[in-house]
XYZ file of C-alpha atoms in Angstrom:
259
model
C -18.836 -3.922 -16.290
C -19.144 -0.124 -16.208
C -16.929 1.997 -14.017
C -18.565 3.182 -10.804
C -18.000 6.267 -8.700
C -14.456 7.549 -8.792
C -12.693 7.959 -5.457
C -12.445 11.726 -5.681
C -10.938 14.522 -3.638
C -13.079 16.093 -0.975
C -11.731 19.158 0.893
C -8.077 19.762 0.136
C -5.726 17.546 -1.864
C -6.064 13.795 -2.029
C -3.642 11.756 0.037
C -2.673 10.077 -3.222
C -3.739 11.262 -6.671
C -2.839 9.052 -9.637
C -3.791 10.686 -12.948
C -3.417 9.129 -16.402
C -0.420 6.982 -15.465
C 0.976 4.561 -18.038
C 4.226 2.610 -17.819
C 6.254 0.447 -20.205
C 9.026 -2.089 -19.722
C 10.651 -1.748 -23.104
C 7.774 -2.345 -25.512
C 5.626 -4.170 -22.974
C 2.943 -1.989 -21.426
C 2.449 -2.656 -17.718
C 0.000 0.156 -16.904
C -2.405 2.009 -19.180
C -4.003 5.339 -18.262
C -4.474 4.494 -14.572
C -6.356 7.154 -12.593
C -7.746 7.129 -9.052
C -7.457 8.960 -5.738
C -7.020 7.873 -2.130
C -8.861 10.082 0.330
C -7.189 11.231 3.566
C -8.031 9.015 6.552
C -9.345 6.207 4.366
C -8.578 2.564 3.618
C -8.334 1.873 -0.110
C -7.785 -1.610 -1.506
C -5.802 -2.008 -4.719
C -7.198 -5.338 -5.845
C -5.718 -7.352 -8.689
C -4.376 -10.726 -9.686
C -0.634 -11.296 -9.793
C 0.684 -9.480 -12.852
C -2.134 -6.916 -12.893
C 0.303 -4.043 -12.308
C 0.025 -3.444 -8.549
C 3.754 -3.584 -7.819
C 4.591 -1.452 -10.860
C 2.185 1.200 -9.625
C 3.754 1.057 -6.146
C 7.230 1.423 -7.641
C 6.143 4.545 -9.511
C 4.477 5.978 -6.400
C 7.641 5.319 -4.346
C 9.673 7.030 -7.080
C 11.705 3.877 -7.702
C 10.795 4.500 -11.352
C 10.192 7.878 -12.972
C 6.620 8.634 -13.988
C 6.925 9.474 -17.688
C 3.269 9.241 -18.624
C 0.790 10.883 -16.245
C 1.234 12.336 -12.768
C 1.321 11.042 -9.199
C 0.828 13.461 -6.304
C 1.022 12.860 -2.563
C -0.974 15.494 -0.673
C -0.532 17.762 -3.682
C 3.215 17.161 -4.126
C 4.264 15.788 -7.511
C 6.386 12.652 -7.018
C 8.725 13.652 -9.881
C 9.138 17.384 -9.230
C 8.830 17.378 -5.420
C 9.970 13.867 -4.553
C 11.424 14.839 -1.162
C 8.202 16.438 0.041
C 6.089 13.597 -1.363
C 8.199 10.795 0.103
C 8.349 12.509 3.497
C 4.598 12.069 3.791
C 4.673 8.411 2.802
C 5.423 5.162 4.622
C 6.016 2.007 2.608
C 5.895 -1.715 3.315
C 7.205 -3.680 0.353
C 6.079 -7.155 -0.652
C 9.605 -8.563 -0.269
C 11.106 -8.663 3.234
C 13.488 -5.738 3.718
C 14.840 -6.090 7.263
C 18.547 -6.652 7.805
C 18.488 -10.120 9.357
C 21.776 -9.627 11.215
C 20.583 -6.490 13.018
C 18.273 -6.330 15.997
C 14.777 -4.913 15.757
C 16.030 -1.754 17.478
C 18.934 -1.401 15.044
C 16.707 -1.876 11.993
C 14.440 0.923 13.187
C 17.338 3.167 14.212
C 18.845 3.013 10.736
C 15.551 4.082 9.163
C 15.026 6.848 11.723
C 18.425 8.370 11.039
C 17.746 8.366 7.294
C 14.873 10.685 8.168
C 17.013 12.852 10.434
C 15.571 11.405 13.647
C 18.084 10.639 16.400
C 18.749 10.661 20.114
C 15.853 10.643 22.552
C 13.345 11.314 19.776
C 14.479 8.181 17.949
C 14.095 6.116 21.139
C 10.654 7.595 21.835
C 9.376 6.943 18.330
C 10.824 3.439 18.245
C 9.089 2.527 21.497
C 5.780 4.014 20.340
C 5.864 2.292 16.933
C 6.736 -1.101 18.398
C 3.931 -0.750 20.932
C 1.437 -0.161 18.104
C 2.447 -3.415 16.383
C 2.793 -5.320 19.664
C 6.514 -6.035 19.261
C 7.946 -4.125 22.224
C 9.186 -7.311 23.864
C 11.306 -8.253 20.832
C 13.226 -4.982 20.490
C 16.645 -6.569 21.113
C 16.059 -9.752 19.108
C 17.814 -10.187 15.792
C 15.442 -9.982 12.857
C 16.391 -13.482 11.718
C 14.874 -14.908 14.907
C 11.412 -13.502 14.159
C 8.557 -15.261 12.403
C 7.287 -13.972 9.067
C 4.377 -12.203 10.726
C 6.632 -10.621 13.336
C 9.013 -9.383 10.633
C 6.091 -7.781 8.856
C 5.009 -6.055 12.067
C 8.503 -4.638 12.512
C 8.441 -3.367 8.919
C 5.154 -1.607 9.666
C 6.655 -0.071 12.810
C 9.645 1.101 10.802
C 7.383 2.694 8.185
C 5.549 4.622 10.940
C 8.669 6.163 12.515
C 8.642 9.397 10.512
C 4.881 9.900 11.082
C 3.654 9.519 7.497
C 0.143 10.582 6.524
C -0.060 7.970 3.756
C 0.893 4.296 4.020
C 1.445 2.024 1.024
C 1.478 -1.728 1.639
C 2.199 -4.097 -1.249
C 0.730 -7.583 -0.603
C 1.750 -7.284 3.069
C 0.178 -10.570 4.188
C 1.542 -12.876 1.469
C 2.921 -16.082 2.965
C 1.493 -15.467 6.436
C -0.919 -17.677 8.355
C -4.535 -16.638 8.855
C -4.009 -15.343 12.384
C -1.017 -13.196 11.404
C -2.864 -11.828 8.371
C -5.877 -10.875 10.466
C -3.739 -9.209 13.133
C -1.796 -7.070 10.662
C -4.947 -6.019 8.837
C -6.586 -5.084 12.158
C -3.558 -2.994 13.123
C -3.579 -1.026 9.876
C -7.335 -0.465 9.911
C -6.977 0.733 13.484
C -4.420 3.342 12.414
C -6.860 4.718 9.843
C -9.384 5.314 12.638
C -7.053 6.404 15.433
C -4.499 8.461 13.497
C -6.362 9.446 10.349
C -3.818 7.552 8.261
C -4.570 7.138 4.557
C -3.809 3.590 3.373
C -3.399 1.977 -0.028
C -3.415 -1.793 0.564
C -2.518 -3.924 -2.443
C -3.780 -7.502 -2.419
C -5.275 -10.315 -4.463
C -7.000 -11.782 -1.398
C -10.738 -11.125 -1.367
C -11.149 -11.830 2.354
C -9.070 -8.717 3.121
C -11.728 -6.463 1.551
C -14.659 -4.938 3.492
C -17.859 -3.651 1.912
C -17.220 -0.125 3.199
C -13.699 0.135 1.762
C -12.764 2.194 -1.238
C -11.365 -0.075 -3.949
C -9.495 0.083 -7.228
C -9.605 -3.099 -9.315
C -6.648 -3.476 -11.669
C -6.927 -5.808 -14.651
C -4.032 -6.196 -17.096
C -2.648 -2.794 -16.095
C -5.953 -0.937 -16.443
C -8.540 0.225 -13.926
C -11.485 -2.145 -14.385
C -13.578 -0.678 -11.542
C -13.195 1.859 -8.772
C -15.327 3.248 -5.973
C -16.810 1.933 -2.740
C -16.772 -1.854 -2.642
C -20.539 -2.012 -2.177
C -20.984 0.181 -5.292
C -18.699 -2.033 -7.366
C -20.677 -5.079 -6.290
C -24.003 -3.403 -7.121
C -22.783 -2.238 -10.533
C -21.591 -5.745 -11.371
C -24.946 -7.344 -10.602
C -23.128 -9.791 -8.336
C -23.724 -10.703 -4.719
C -20.224 -10.062 -3.343
C -16.887 -8.475 -4.187
C -15.470 -11.968 -4.711
C -18.041 -12.678 -7.400
C -17.529 -9.236 -8.984
C -13.745 -9.733 -9.008
C -14.120 -13.153 -10.611
C -16.468 -11.683 -13.228
C -13.975 -8.977 -14.118
C -11.205 -11.503 -14.529
C -13.377 -13.819 -16.619
C -13.881 -10.816 -18.872
C -10.085 -10.497 -19.073
C -9.787 -14.131 -20.144
C -12.507 -13.708 -22.759
C -10.813 -10.599 -24.191
C -7.444 -12.332 -24.297
C -8.734 -15.375 -26.143
C -11.135 -13.624 -28.542
């Protein structure tokens, strides 16, 4: 299937600009020449099967690994050369749970706030506002271990919002959650795109989390297999839905692997 319209910059720098990024674990190549952009105030889906390279790309964008091949910029700031400026504009929700289970919700958020130099009344104000967004205000004094999986994820989202990022990265944020929790979290994040102009990169393998109007990047074996508006990807594939297009792309992967 041919590539479709690139998600390009409009006025000013992209919220996230990934250009020619490759990554190796030893001799094994995990990403190959990955390029795409996330527009400000947009919802972009990073769609790929497990092992496609989504988490590796997130780790590079978070500067957990150095980018040795290609460049990653956040609102124009190179993640290698200006990591402080880039990370300041970014909020992250990792696939693995990262709350301290022995601390309360308030304490988990306070620790994160102070890492960003936020304390005192400002910390309290931001904590209250973030928990209200994710509908967890009534659990502020509960220990994290007493929350459900969906509630923990909501607290992690609140924590990621404390320093007012302009870009949010979420790596498989609904994995292991029930349908209702998944839908609620997705609704919250989409709402932030509209109400706050947040730019979002949402990594998933779940087709029902993708809307026709979303921007999308389809990763296949560490390469960009398609990118653009979801409706354009579907049209270019000759399929009737993004689910069918995604399946077609991954059948192509199987055919290439076995040929």
